[in-house]
Amino acid sequence: MNATIKEVSSHFDIWGDFLWCERYGSGHINDTYLAVFNQAGHQIKYIVQRINTNIFKQPEQLMENISRVLNHSKLKLKGRKDATRRALTIVNANDGKPFFVDGEGKYWRAYLFVDRARTYDVLESPEFAYQAAKAFGSFQKLLADIPGDRLHETIPNFHNTPSRLADFDKALAADVCGRAESAKAEIEFLQKNRAMASKLLDLMAEGKIPERITHNDTKINNVMLDDETGEGICVIDLDTIMPGISLYDFGDLVRTSTSPAAEDEKDLSKVYARMEMFEALARGFLEGAGGCLTPAEIENMPFSGMLITFEIGVRFLTDYLDGDKYFKTKREGHNLDRCRTQFKLVQSLQEQEDKMNEIMKGLVK
Ligand code: ADP
Ligand code: GN1
Ligand code: MG
Protein backbone atom coordinates (compact mmCIF):
# COMPACT_ATOMS: atom_id res chain seq x y z
CA MET A 1 0.00 0.00 0.00
CA ASN A 2 2.79 2.46 0.92
CA ALA A 3 4.51 1.89 -2.41
CA THR A 4 1.26 2.36 -4.36
CA ILE A 5 0.26 5.56 -2.59
CA LYS A 6 3.82 6.92 -2.81
CA GLU A 7 3.81 6.25 -6.56
CA VAL A 8 0.34 7.72 -7.07
CA SER A 9 1.22 10.80 -4.99
CA SER A 10 4.22 11.52 -7.19
CA HIS A 11 1.76 12.34 -9.99
CA PHE A 12 0.14 15.12 -7.94
CA ASP A 13 1.35 18.62 -7.20
CA ILE A 14 2.60 17.58 -3.78
CA TRP A 15 6.02 18.75 -2.61
CA GLY A 16 8.34 16.98 -0.19
CA ASP A 17 9.21 13.40 0.68
CA PHE A 18 6.60 10.73 1.17
CA LEU A 19 6.70 9.50 4.78
CA TRP A 20 3.82 7.08 5.29
CA CYS A 21 0.13 6.47 4.61
CA GLU A 22 -2.81 4.58 6.08
CA ARG A 23 -6.37 3.63 5.13
CA TYR A 24 -8.67 6.33 6.40
CA GLY A 25 -12.29 6.86 7.39
CA SER A 26 -15.28 4.54 7.23
CA GLY A 27 -16.85 5.42 3.87
CA HIS A 28 -18.56 2.59 1.97
CA ILE A 29 -17.53 3.62 -1.54
CA ASN A 30 -14.08 5.04 -2.30
CA ASP A 31 -10.62 3.88 -1.15
CA THR A 32 -9.42 6.70 1.08
CA TYR A 33 -5.84 7.15 2.36
CA LEU A 34 -4.19 9.62 4.64
CA ALA A 35 -0.74 10.32 3.15
CA VAL A 36 1.93 12.21 5.07
CA PHE A 37 4.87 14.11 3.57
CA ASN A 38 7.93 15.85 4.91
CA GLN A 39 7.83 19.36 3.54
CA ALA A 40 10.87 21.39 4.60
CA GLY A 41 10.86 19.73 7.98
CA HIS A 42 7.09 19.86 8.56
CA GLN A 43 4.77 16.87 8.37
CA ILE A 44 1.98 17.74 5.94
CA LYS A 45 -1.09 15.55 5.45
CA TYR A 46 -3.12 14.91 2.32
CA ILE A 47 -6.13 12.78 1.49
CA VAL A 48 -5.46 10.55 -1.51
CA GLN A 49 -8.50 8.76 -2.83
CA ARG A 50 -9.21 6.16 -5.48
CA ILE A 51 -12.57 6.93 -7.03
CA ASN A 52 -14.80 3.88 -7.24
CA THR A 53 -15.42 3.73 -10.98
CA ASN A 54 -17.66 0.64 -10.70
CA ILE A 55 -20.10 3.07 -9.14
CA PHE A 56 -19.09 6.39 -10.70
CA LYS A 57 -18.96 5.53 -14.39
CA GLN A 58 -17.96 9.02 -15.55
CA PRO A 59 -15.20 10.09 -13.17
CA GLU A 60 -14.14 13.03 -15.33
CA GLN A 61 -17.65 14.48 -15.28
CA LEU A 62 -17.75 13.85 -11.54
CA MET A 63 -14.52 15.79 -11.00
CA GLU A 64 -15.84 18.56 -13.24
CA ASN A 65 -18.89 18.87 -10.94
CA ILE A 66 -16.70 18.91 -7.84
CA SER A 67 -14.31 21.47 -9.30
CA ARG A 68 -17.18 23.78 -10.17
CA VAL A 69 -18.71 23.48 -6.71
CA LEU A 70 -15.39 24.06 -4.96
CA ASN A 71 -14.48 27.03 -7.15
CA HIS A 72 -17.84 28.52 -6.29
CA SER A 73 -17.29 27.83 -2.56
CA LYS A 74 -13.82 29.34 -2.65
CA LEU A 75 -15.11 32.52 -4.32
CA LYS A 76 -17.64 32.93 -1.51
CA LEU A 77 -14.96 32.28 1.09
CA LYS A 78 -12.52 34.76 -0.41
CA GLY A 79 -10.77 36.81 2.23
CA ARG A 80 -11.64 34.39 5.02
CA LYS A 81 -8.59 33.30 6.88
CA ASP A 82 -9.49 29.61 7.11
CA ALA A 83 -10.97 29.12 3.62
CA THR A 84 -8.98 25.89 3.12
CA ARG A 85 -10.64 24.36 6.17
CA ARG A 86 -14.14 25.51 5.18
CA ALA A 87 -14.20 23.90 1.74
CA LEU A 88 -12.23 21.02 0.30
CA THR A 89 -9.20 22.01 -1.77
CA ILE A 90 -8.33 19.84 -4.74
CA VAL A 91 -4.64 19.16 -5.33
CA ASN A 92 -4.19 18.94 -9.09
CA ALA A 93 -2.20 16.27 -10.87
CA ASN A 94 1.07 17.25 -12.52
CA ASP A 95 -0.71 17.76 -15.84
CA GLY A 96 -3.06 20.29 -14.23
CA LYS A 97 -6.09 17.98 -14.19
CA PRO A 98 -7.99 17.44 -10.92
CA PHE A 99 -7.36 13.66 -11.14
CA PHE A 100 -4.71 11.16 -12.22
CA VAL A 101 -5.32 7.94 -14.16
CA ASP A 102 -2.80 5.20 -13.38
CA GLY A 103 -1.50 2.47 -15.71
CA GLU A 104 -4.45 0.21 -14.82
CA GLY A 105 -6.99 2.89 -15.66
CA LYS A 106 -7.75 3.64 -11.98
CA TYR A 107 -8.79 7.21 -11.18
CA TRP A 108 -7.13 8.99 -8.26
CA ARG A 109 -7.55 12.43 -6.71
CA ALA A 110 -6.00 14.32 -3.81
CA TYR A 111 -7.29 16.89 -1.35
CA LEU A 112 -5.66 19.01 1.31
CA PHE A 113 -6.26 17.32 4.65
CA VAL A 114 -8.64 19.27 6.86
CA ASP A 115 -6.92 19.18 10.23
CA ARG A 116 -8.23 19.81 13.75
CA ALA A 117 -11.67 18.59 12.72
CA ARG A 118 -13.22 15.14 12.45
CA THR A 119 -16.18 13.16 11.23
CA TYR A 120 -18.44 11.08 13.48
CA ASP A 121 -20.26 7.87 12.59
CA VAL A 122 -22.71 8.27 15.47
CA LEU A 123 -23.64 11.49 17.27
CA GLU A 124 -23.96 11.84 21.01
CA SER A 125 -25.12 15.41 21.45
CA PRO A 126 -27.90 17.50 19.90
CA GLU A 127 -25.43 20.40 19.64
CA PHE A 128 -23.37 18.38 17.14
CA ALA A 129 -26.54 17.47 15.23
CA TYR A 130 -27.46 21.15 15.07
CA GLN A 131 -23.98 22.11 13.83
CA ALA A 132 -23.86 19.36 11.20
CA ALA A 133 -27.33 20.17 9.88
CA LYS A 134 -26.55 23.87 9.80
CA ALA A 135 -23.47 23.15 7.69
CA PHE A 136 -25.50 21.07 5.23
CA GLY A 137 -28.28 23.70 5.19
CA SER A 138 -25.73 26.42 4.36
CA PHE A 139 -24.23 24.17 1.74
CA GLN A 140 -27.69 23.86 0.17
CA LYS A 141 -27.90 27.63 0.02
CA LEU A 142 -24.40 27.89 -1.42
CA LEU A 143 -25.27 25.49 -4.24
CA ALA A 144 -28.37 27.48 -5.16
CA ASP A 145 -26.52 30.07 -7.20
CA ILE A 146 -23.77 28.03 -8.77
CA PRO A 147 -23.31 29.52 -12.24
CA GLY A 148 -23.34 27.65 -15.55
CA ASP A 149 -25.03 24.57 -16.99
CA ARG A 150 -26.95 21.96 -15.01
CA LEU A 151 -24.47 19.70 -13.16
CA HIS A 152 -23.85 16.18 -14.46
CA GLU A 153 -25.90 13.38 -12.91
CA THR A 154 -23.05 11.31 -11.49
CA ILE A 155 -25.40 8.41 -10.69
CA PRO A 156 -28.69 8.59 -12.59
CA ASN A 157 -31.80 7.98 -10.46
CA PHE A 158 -29.70 8.07 -7.30
CA HIS A 159 -32.59 9.01 -5.00
CA ASN A 160 -35.38 7.72 -7.18
CA THR A 161 -36.95 5.43 -4.60
CA PRO A 162 -39.37 3.72 -7.05
CA SER A 163 -36.39 2.90 -9.26
CA ARG A 164 -34.54 1.53 -6.19
CA LEU A 165 -37.59 -0.66 -5.53
CA ALA A 166 -37.55 -1.88 -9.13
CA ASP A 167 -33.88 -2.89 -8.62
CA PHE A 168 -34.92 -4.71 -5.46
CA ASP A 169 -37.72 -6.54 -7.32
CA LYS A 170 -35.19 -7.77 -9.87
CA ALA A 171 -32.75 -8.87 -7.19
CA LEU A 172 -35.49 -10.74 -5.34
CA ALA A 173 -36.73 -12.46 -8.49
CA ALA A 174 -33.17 -13.57 -9.35
CA ASP A 175 -32.11 -14.34 -5.76
CA VAL A 176 -28.68 -15.24 -7.13
CA CYS A 177 -27.20 -16.18 -3.75
CA GLY A 178 -30.29 -17.91 -2.36
CA ARG A 179 -30.42 -15.36 0.46
CA ALA A 180 -34.08 -14.28 0.21
CA GLU A 181 -35.12 -16.97 2.70
CA SER A 182 -32.89 -15.38 5.37
CA ALA A 183 -34.43 -11.94 4.86
CA LYS A 184 -38.13 -12.82 4.99
CA ALA A 185 -39.10 -10.30 7.67
CA GLU A 186 -37.23 -7.47 5.92
CA ILE A 187 -38.80 -8.31 2.56
CA GLU A 188 -42.21 -8.26 4.21
CA PHE A 189 -41.51 -4.86 5.80
CA LEU A 190 -40.40 -3.51 2.44
CA GLN A 191 -43.52 -4.74 0.67
CA LYS A 192 -45.78 -3.21 3.34
CA ASN A 193 -44.09 0.17 3.07
CA ARG A 194 -43.39 0.51 -0.62
CA ALA A 195 -46.33 2.83 -1.23
CA MET A 196 -44.42 5.75 0.32
CA ALA A 197 -41.72 5.60 -2.36
CA SER A 198 -43.00 8.11 -4.90
CA LYS A 199 -44.38 10.86 -2.64
CA LEU A 200 -41.57 13.42 -3.07
CA LEU A 201 -41.20 12.76 -6.79
CA ASP A 202 -44.97 13.21 -7.17
CA LEU A 203 -44.79 16.53 -5.34
CA MET A 204 -41.98 17.60 -7.63
CA ALA A 205 -43.95 16.55 -10.71
CA GLU A 206 -46.87 18.64 -9.44
CA GLY A 207 -44.52 21.62 -9.14
CA LYS A 208 -44.85 21.77 -5.34
CA ILE A 209 -41.21 20.97 -4.64
CA PRO A 210 -38.39 22.47 -6.73
CA GLU A 211 -35.42 20.76 -8.26
CA ARG A 212 -32.23 22.08 -6.67
CA ILE A 213 -28.57 21.23 -6.64
CA THR A 214 -28.17 18.94 -3.67
CA HIS A 215 -25.40 16.99 -1.97
CA ASN A 216 -27.35 13.72 -1.92
CA ASP A 217 -25.08 11.90 0.55
CA THR A 218 -25.41 13.95 3.73
CA LYS A 219 -24.72 11.08 6.09
CA ILE A 220 -23.27 12.38 9.28
CA ASN A 221 -19.70 11.28 8.52
CA ASN A 222 -19.66 13.47 5.42
CA VAL A 223 -19.31 16.70 7.37
CA MET A 224 -16.27 17.62 9.45
CA LEU A 225 -16.87 19.18 12.86
CA ASP A 226 -14.20 21.47 14.27
CA ASP A 227 -12.39 19.87 17.24
CA GLU A 228 -12.32 23.06 19.24
CA THR A 229 -15.65 24.76 18.51
CA GLY A 230 -17.80 21.84 17.30
CA GLU A 231 -18.81 23.93 14.28
CA GLY A 232 -19.70 22.04 11.09
CA ILE A 233 -16.70 23.40 9.27
CA CYS A 234 -16.40 21.47 6.03
CA VAL A 235 -18.83 19.45 3.93
CA ILE A 236 -17.00 16.57 2.23
CA ASP A 237 -17.72 13.56 -0.04
CA LEU A 238 -18.94 15.63 -2.97
CA ASP A 239 -19.27 12.79 -5.51
CA THR A 240 -23.04 12.83 -5.60
CA ILE A 241 -23.64 16.57 -5.88
CA MET A 242 -26.15 16.86 -8.70
CA PRO A 243 -29.71 17.97 -9.34
CA GLY A 244 -32.02 16.65 -6.62
CA ILE A 245 -34.48 17.58 -3.87
CA SER A 246 -33.39 19.39 -0.70
CA LEU A 247 -35.37 16.89 1.36
CA TYR A 248 -33.00 14.11 0.31
CA ASP A 249 -30.30 15.98 2.19
CA PHE A 250 -32.37 16.59 5.28
CA GLY A 251 -33.69 13.01 5.19
CA ASP A 252 -30.22 11.48 5.19
CA LEU A 253 -29.29 13.58 8.21
CA VAL A 254 -32.30 12.16 10.06
CA ARG A 255 -31.30 8.66 8.96
CA THR A 256 -27.76 8.96 10.24
CA SER A 257 -28.09 11.17 13.29
CA THR A 258 -31.28 10.38 15.15
CA SER A 259 -30.33 6.85 16.23
CA PRO A 260 -27.77 6.35 19.00
CA ALA A 261 -26.62 3.11 17.35
CA ALA A 262 -24.26 2.45 14.46
CA GLU A 263 -25.65 1.80 10.99
CA ASP A 264 -24.65 -1.86 11.32
CA GLU A 265 -25.67 -2.43 14.97
CA LYS A 266 -26.84 -6.00 15.51
CA ASP A 267 -28.80 -5.31 18.69
CA LEU A 268 -31.92 -3.67 17.30
CA SER A 269 -33.16 -2.62 20.75
CA LYS A 270 -30.46 0.06 20.53
CA VAL A 271 -31.92 1.50 17.32
CA TYR A 272 -34.56 4.21 17.67
CA ALA A 273 -35.10 7.85 16.74
CA ARG A 274 -34.25 10.45 19.36
CA MET A 275 -36.57 13.41 19.06
CA GLU A 276 -34.10 15.83 20.63
CA MET A 277 -31.79 15.00 17.74
CA PHE A 278 -34.57 15.52 15.21
CA GLU A 279 -35.31 18.92 16.73
CA ALA A 280 -31.64 19.95 16.58
CA LEU A 281 -31.31 18.75 12.98
CA ALA A 282 -34.42 20.58 11.82
CA ARG A 283 -33.39 23.78 13.61
CA GLY A 284 -29.88 23.64 12.17
CA PHE A 285 -30.96 22.82 8.62
CA LEU A 286 -33.58 25.59 8.55
CA GLU A 287 -31.13 28.09 9.96
CA GLY A 288 -28.35 27.09 7.55
CA ALA A 289 -30.65 27.17 4.53
CA GLY A 290 -31.58 30.68 5.63
CA GLY A 291 -35.11 30.94 4.30
CA CYS A 292 -34.48 29.33 0.92
CA LEU A 293 -36.81 26.37 1.59
CA THR A 294 -40.46 26.44 0.45
CA PRO A 295 -43.39 25.62 2.77
CA ALA A 296 -43.89 22.24 1.04
CA GLU A 297 -40.25 21.36 1.62
CA ILE A 298 -40.47 22.33 5.28
CA GLU A 299 -43.74 20.45 5.75
CA ASN A 300 -42.18 17.26 4.41
CA MET A 301 -39.03 17.30 6.54
CA PRO A 302 -40.36 14.63 8.93
CA PHE A 303 -41.49 12.46 6.02
CA SER A 304 -38.12 12.79 4.28
CA GLY A 305 -36.36 11.10 7.19
CA MET A 306 -38.64 8.07 6.89
CA LEU A 307 -38.33 7.95 3.12
CA ILE A 308 -34.55 8.19 2.90
CA THR A 309 -34.07 5.70 5.73
CA PHE A 310 -36.45 3.33 3.95
CA GLU A 311 -34.68 3.89 0.62
CA ILE A 312 -31.20 3.15 1.99
CA GLY A 313 -32.63 0.09 3.76
CA VAL A 314 -33.97 -1.07 0.39
CA ARG A 315 -30.53 -0.53 -1.18
CA PHE A 316 -28.77 -2.52 1.58
CA LEU A 317 -31.30 -5.35 1.18
CA THR A 318 -30.90 -5.32 -2.60
CA ASP A 319 -27.11 -5.49 -2.27
CA TYR A 320 -27.44 -8.36 0.21
CA LEU A 321 -29.56 -10.29 -2.30
CA ASP A 322 -27.17 -9.39 -5.14
CA GLY A 323 -24.17 -10.78 -3.23
CA ASP A 324 -22.65 -7.59 -1.72
CA LYS A 325 -21.52 -6.02 -4.96
CA TYR A 326 -22.00 -2.32 -4.14
CA PHE A 327 -21.29 -1.37 -0.52
CA LYS A 328 -18.02 -2.35 1.14
CA THR A 329 -18.72 -5.14 3.65
CA LYS A 330 -16.62 -6.52 6.49
CA ARG A 331 -18.60 -9.55 7.59
CA GLU A 332 -21.12 -12.15 6.48
CA GLY A 333 -24.61 -10.64 6.45
CA HIS A 334 -23.27 -7.09 6.88
CA ASN A 335 -25.70 -5.58 4.39
CA LEU A 336 -28.60 -7.45 5.97
CA ASP A 337 -27.63 -6.10 9.40
CA ARG A 338 -27.53 -2.60 7.91
CA CYS A 339 -30.93 -3.08 6.31
CA ARG A 340 -32.36 -4.20 9.65
CA THR A 341 -31.21 -1.05 11.46
CA GLN A 342 -32.68 1.10 8.70
CA PHE A 343 -36.08 -0.60 8.80
CA LYS A 344 -36.13 -0.49 12.62
CA LEU A 345 -35.41 3.24 12.44
CA VAL A 346 -38.18 3.76 9.86
CA GLN A 347 -40.58 2.10 12.28
CA SER A 348 -39.43 4.30 15.15
CA LEU A 349 -39.78 7.43 13.01
CA GLN A 350 -43.23 6.37 11.87
CA GLU A 351 -44.31 5.88 15.48
CA GLN A 352 -43.13 9.40 16.29
CA GLU A 353 -44.44 11.19 13.21
CA ASP A 354 -46.86 13.33 15.24
CA LYS A 355 -44.06 14.42 17.55
CA MET A 356 -41.90 15.42 14.58
CA ASN A 357 -44.76 17.45 13.12
CA GLU A 358 -45.21 19.19 16.47
CA ILE A 359 -41.51 20.00 16.58
CA MET A 360 -41.71 21.50 13.10
CA LYS A 361 -44.67 23.66 14.14
CA GLY A 362 -42.61 24.98 17.04
CA LEU A 363 -39.72 25.83 14.74
CA VAL A 364 -41.62 27.63 11.97
CA LYS A 365 -44.13 29.66 13.94
P1 ADP B 1 -16.52 7.69 0.83
O1 ADP B 1 -17.16 8.14 -0.43
O2 ADP B 1 -15.92 6.35 0.72
O3 ADP B 1 -17.46 7.83 1.99
P2 ADP B 1 -15.23 10.15 1.80
O4 ADP B 1 -14.85 11.17 0.79
O5 ADP B 1 -16.43 10.43 2.61
O6 ADP B 1 -15.29 8.72 1.09
O7 ADP B 1 -13.97 9.97 2.76
C1 ADP B 1 -13.96 8.99 3.80
C2 ADP B 1 -13.55 9.62 5.12
O8 ADP B 1 -12.25 10.24 5.00
C3 ADP B 1 -14.46 10.76 5.59
O9 ADP B 1 -15.57 10.28 6.32
C4 ADP B 1 -13.52 11.60 6.44
O10 ADP B 1 -13.42 11.08 7.75
C5 ADP B 1 -12.16 11.43 5.75
N1 ADP B 1 -11.85 12.56 4.84
C6 ADP B 1 -12.22 12.69 3.55
N2 ADP B 1 -11.73 13.82 3.01
C7 ADP B 1 -11.03 14.44 3.98
C8 ADP B 1 -10.23 15.66 4.06
N3 ADP B 1 -10.06 16.45 2.99
N4 ADP B 1 -9.63 15.96 5.24
C9 ADP B 1 -9.75 15.14 6.31
N5 ADP B 1 -10.47 13.98 6.31
C10 ADP B 1 -11.10 13.64 5.18
C1 GN1 C 1 -22.60 5.45 0.79
O1 GN1 C 1 -19.89 7.06 0.43
P1 GN1 C 1 -20.61 6.97 1.72
O2 GN1 C 1 -20.16 5.86 2.59
O3 GN1 C 1 -20.59 8.32 2.38
C2 GN1 C 1 -23.57 5.71 -0.35
C3 GN1 C 1 -24.79 6.46 0.17
C4 GN1 C 1 -25.47 5.65 1.25
C5 GN1 C 1 -24.46 5.34 2.35
C6 GN1 C 1 -25.04 4.42 3.38
C7 GN1 C 1 -22.33 6.94 -3.67
O4 GN1 C 1 -22.14 6.68 1.31
O5 GN1 C 1 -25.72 6.68 -0.88
O6 GN1 C 1 -26.55 6.35 1.79
O7 GN1 C 1 -23.27 4.72 1.81
N1 GN1 C 1 -22.91 6.47 -1.40
C8 GN1 C 1 -23.07 6.13 -2.69
O8 GN1 C 1 -24.28 4.47 4.53
O9 GN1 C 1 -23.79 5.20 -3.05
MG1 MG D 1 -18.29 9.46 2.85
Tab-separated table of C-alpha atoms in Angstrom, residues 105-304:
chain	number	residue	atom	x	y	z
A	105	GLY	CA	-6.990	2.895	-15.658
A	106	LYS	CA	-7.755	3.642	-11.979
A	107	TYR	CA	-8.788	7.214	-11.178
A	108	TRP	CA	-7.134	8.991	-8.256
A	109	ARG	CA	-7.551	12.426	-6.705
A	110	ALA	CA	-6.002	14.321	-3.805
A	111	TYR	CA	-7.294	16.893	-1.350
A	112	LEU	CA	-5.660	19.012	1.307
A	113	PHE	CA	-6.257	17.325	4.650
A	114	VAL	CA	-8.638	19.273	6.863
A	115	ASP	CA	-6.916	19.183	10.230
A	116	ARG	CA	-8.232	19.810	13.746
A	117	ALA	CA	-11.669	18.593	12.717
A	118	ARG	CA	-13.223	15.142	12.448
A	119	THR	CA	-16.179	13.156	11.230
A	120	TYR	CA	-18.440	11.082	13.477
A	121	ASP	CA	-20.259	7.871	12.588
A	122	VAL	CA	-22.711	8.274	15.472
A	123	LEU	CA	-23.644	11.491	17.267
A	124	GLU	CA	-23.964	11.844	21.014
A	125	SER	CA	-25.115	15.407	21.446
A	126	PRO	CA	-27.898	17.500	19.895
A	127	GLU	CA	-25.434	20.398	19.645
A	128	PHE	CA	-23.368	18.379	17.135
A	129	ALA	CA	-26.539	17.465	15.234
A	130	TYR	CA	-27.457	21.148	15.070
A	131	GLN	CA	-23.982	22.109	13.826
A	132	ALA	CA	-23.858	19.356	11.203
A	133	ALA	CA	-27.333	20.166	9.881
A	134	LYS	CA	-26.552	23.870	9.804
A	135	ALA	CA	-23.474	23.151	7.688
A	136	PHE	CA	-25.497	21.074	5.227
A	137	GLY	CA	-28.275	23.702	5.189
A	138	SER	CA	-25.733	26.420	4.359
A	139	PHE	CA	-24.235	24.167	1.738
A	140	GLN	CA	-27.686	23.864	0.173
A	141	LYS	CA	-27.899	27.626	0.017
A	142	LEU	CA	-24.405	27.886	-1.416
A	143	LEU	CA	-25.270	25.487	-4.244
A	144	ALA	CA	-28.375	27.476	-5.157
A	145	ASP	CA	-26.519	30.072	-7.199
A	146	ILE	CA	-23.771	28.030	-8.773
A	147	PRO	CA	-23.315	29.524	-12.242
A	148	GLY	CA	-23.340	27.652	-15.549
A	149	ASP	CA	-25.030	24.572	-16.991
A	150	ARG	CA	-26.948	21.959	-15.012
A	151	LEU	CA	-24.468	19.704	-13.165
A	152	HIS	CA	-23.852	16.176	-14.460
A	153	GLU	CA	-25.899	13.379	-12.908
A	154	THR	CA	-23.051	11.306	-11.491
A	155	ILE	CA	-25.401	8.406	-10.690
A	156	PRO	CA	-28.695	8.588	-12.588
A	157	ASN	CA	-31.801	7.978	-10.458
A	158	PHE	CA	-29.703	8.069	-7.297
A	159	HIS	CA	-32.589	9.014	-4.997
A	160	ASN	CA	-35.382	7.723	-7.185
A	161	THR	CA	-36.955	5.425	-4.600
A	162	PRO	CA	-39.374	3.720	-7.045
A	163	SER	CA	-36.394	2.902	-9.259
A	164	ARG	CA	-34.540	1.529	-6.192
A	165	LEU	CA	-37.586	-0.664	-5.534
A	166	ALA	CA	-37.548	-1.882	-9.127
A	167	ASP	CA	-33.879	-2.890	-8.615
A	168	PHE	CA	-34.922	-4.711	-5.464
A	169	ASP	CA	-37.723	-6.544	-7.323
A	170	LYS	CA	-35.194	-7.769	-9.871
A	171	ALA	CA	-32.746	-8.867	-7.193
A	172	LEU	CA	-35.487	-10.735	-5.341
A	173	ALA	CA	-36.725	-12.456	-8.491
A	174	ALA	CA	-33.170	-13.572	-9.354
A	175	ASP	CA	-32.111	-14.335	-5.757
A	176	VAL	CA	-28.677	-15.244	-7.131
A	177	CYS	CA	-27.197	-16.185	-3.750
A	178	GLY	CA	-30.295	-17.914	-2.356
A	179	ARG	CA	-30.424	-15.356	0.462
A	180	ALA	CA	-34.078	-14.277	0.212
A	181	GLU	CA	-35.124	-16.966	2.696
A	182	SER	CA	-32.893	-15.384	5.366
A	183	ALA	CA	-34.430	-11.940	4.855
A	184	LYS	CA	-38.135	-12.825	4.988
A	185	ALA	CA	-39.097	-10.301	7.669
A	186	GLU	CA	-37.230	-7.465	5.920
A	187	ILE	CA	-38.798	-8.314	2.564
A	188	GLU	CA	-42.214	-8.257	4.210
A	189	PHE	CA	-41.510	-4.857	5.804
A	190	LEU	CA	-40.403	-3.505	2.443
A	191	GLN	CA	-43.518	-4.741	0.668
A	192	LYS	CA	-45.783	-3.206	3.335
A	193	ASN	CA	-44.090	0.175	3.072
A	194	ARG	CA	-43.388	0.508	-0.623
A	195	ALA	CA	-46.330	2.829	-1.226
A	196	MET	CA	-44.419	5.746	0.324
A	197	ALA	CA	-41.718	5.600	-2.362
A	198	SER	CA	-42.996	8.110	-4.895
A	199	LYS	CA	-44.375	10.863	-2.644
A	200	LEU	CA	-41.569	13.421	-3.070
A	201	LEU	CA	-41.202	12.757	-6.794
A	202	ASP	CA	-44.971	13.207	-7.173
A	203	LEU	CA	-44.791	16.532	-5.335
A	204	MET	CA	-41.980	17.604	-7.626
A	205	ALA	CA	-43.945	16.550	-10.715
A	206	GLU	CA	-46.872	18.641	-9.444
A	207	GLY	CA	-44.521	21.625	-9.140
A	208	LYS	CA	-44.847	21.772	-5.342
A	209	ILE	CA	-41.206	20.973	-4.636
A	210	PRO	CA	-38.391	22.472	-6.735
A	211	GLU	CA	-35.418	20.755	-8.263
A	212	ARG	CA	-32.233	22.085	-6.673
A	213	ILE	CA	-28.569	21.229	-6.641
A	214	THR	CA	-28.168	18.939	-3.668
A	215	HIS	CA	-25.401	16.991	-1.967
A	216	ASN	CA	-27.350	13.717	-1.921
A	217	ASP	CA	-25.084	11.904	0.555
A	218	THR	CA	-25.411	13.948	3.728
A	219	LYS	CA	-24.718	11.083	6.090
A	220	ILE	CA	-23.265	12.380	9.284
A	221	ASN	CA	-19.698	11.282	8.518
A	222	ASN	CA	-19.663	13.467	5.422
A	223	VAL	CA	-19.306	16.699	7.374
A	224	MET	CA	-16.266	17.617	9.454
A	225	LEU	CA	-16.866	19.175	12.855
A	226	ASP	CA	-14.201	21.471	14.273
A	227	ASP	CA	-12.387	19.865	17.237
A	228	GLU	CA	-12.324	23.064	19.235
A	229	THR	CA	-15.647	24.763	18.507
A	230	GLY	CA	-17.795	21.843	17.300
A	231	GLU	CA	-18.809	23.928	14.284
A	232	GLY	CA	-19.697	22.038	11.090
A	233	ILE	CA	-16.703	23.397	9.274
A	234	CYS	CA	-16.398	21.466	6.030
A	235	VAL	CA	-18.834	19.451	3.935
A	236	ILE	CA	-17.002	16.575	2.233
A	237	ASP	CA	-17.719	13.565	-0.036
A	238	LEU	CA	-18.938	15.627	-2.966
A	239	ASP	CA	-19.268	12.793	-5.515
A	240	THR	CA	-23.043	12.834	-5.595
A	241	ILE	CA	-23.639	16.570	-5.876
A	242	MET	CA	-26.150	16.862	-8.696
A	243	PRO	CA	-29.712	17.967	-9.339
A	244	GLY	CA	-32.016	16.654	-6.619
A	245	ILE	CA	-34.476	17.584	-3.869
A	246	SER	CA	-33.386	19.390	-0.699
A	247	LEU	CA	-35.368	16.891	1.355
A	248	TYR	CA	-33.001	14.110	0.311
A	249	ASP	CA	-30.301	15.976	2.190
A	250	PHE	CA	-32.371	16.591	5.283
A	251	GLY	CA	-33.693	13.011	5.190
A	252	ASP	CA	-30.224	11.482	5.186
A	253	LEU	CA	-29.291	13.575	8.215
A	254	VAL	CA	-32.300	12.164	10.058
A	255	ARG	CA	-31.302	8.660	8.961
A	256	THR	CA	-27.755	8.960	10.245
A	257	SER	CA	-28.085	11.169	13.292
A	258	THR	CA	-31.282	10.381	15.153
A	259	SER	CA	-30.330	6.853	16.227
A	260	PRO	CA	-27.767	6.354	18.996
A	261	ALA	CA	-26.622	3.108	17.349
A	262	ALA	CA	-24.264	2.446	14.459
A	263	GLU	CA	-25.646	1.803	10.987
A	264	ASP	CA	-24.650	-1.861	11.318
A	265	GLU	CA	-25.667	-2.430	14.965
A	266	LYS	CA	-26.842	-5.996	15.511
A	267	ASP	CA	-28.803	-5.315	18.691
A	268	LEU	CA	-31.923	-3.668	17.299
A	269	SER	CA	-33.159	-2.620	20.748
A	270	LYS	CA	-30.463	0.059	20.530
A	271	VAL	CA	-31.917	1.503	17.319
A	272	TYR	CA	-34.556	4.205	17.672
A	273	ALA	CA	-35.101	7.846	16.738
A	274	ARG	CA	-34.249	10.447	19.358
A	275	MET	CA	-36.573	13.412	19.063
A	276	GLU	CA	-34.102	15.831	20.632
A	277	MET	CA	-31.787	14.998	17.740
A	278	PHE	CA	-34.569	15.518	15.208
A	279	GLU	CA	-35.310	18.920	16.727
A	280	ALA	CA	-31.639	19.952	16.576
A	281	LEU	CA	-31.307	18.747	12.981
A	282	ALA	CA	-34.415	20.580	11.817
A	283	ARG	CA	-33.393	23.782	13.607
A	284	GLY	CA	-29.879	23.639	12.174
A	285	PHE	CA	-30.960	22.824	8.619
A	286	LEU	CA	-33.575	25.594	8.551
A	287	GLU	CA	-31.125	28.085	9.964
A	288	GLY	CA	-28.350	27.094	7.552
A	289	ALA	CA	-30.652	27.170	4.530
A	290	GLY	CA	-31.577	30.675	5.635
A	291	GLY	CA	-35.114	30.942	4.302
A	292	CYS	CA	-34.478	29.334	0.916
A	293	LEU	CA	-36.812	26.369	1.593
A	294	THR	CA	-40.460	26.442	0.448
A	295	PRO	CA	-43.394	25.622	2.773
A	296	ALA	CA	-43.888	22.243	1.040
A	297	GLU	CA	-40.247	21.364	1.623
A	298	ILE	CA	-40.475	22.327	5.279
A	299	GLU	CA	-43.742	20.455	5.749
A	300	ASN	CA	-42.185	17.259	4.406
A	301	MET	CA	-39.034	17.304	6.535
A	302	PRO	CA	-40.362	14.625	8.934
A	303	PHE	CA	-41.486	12.455	6.020
A	304	SER	CA	-38.117	12.791	4.279
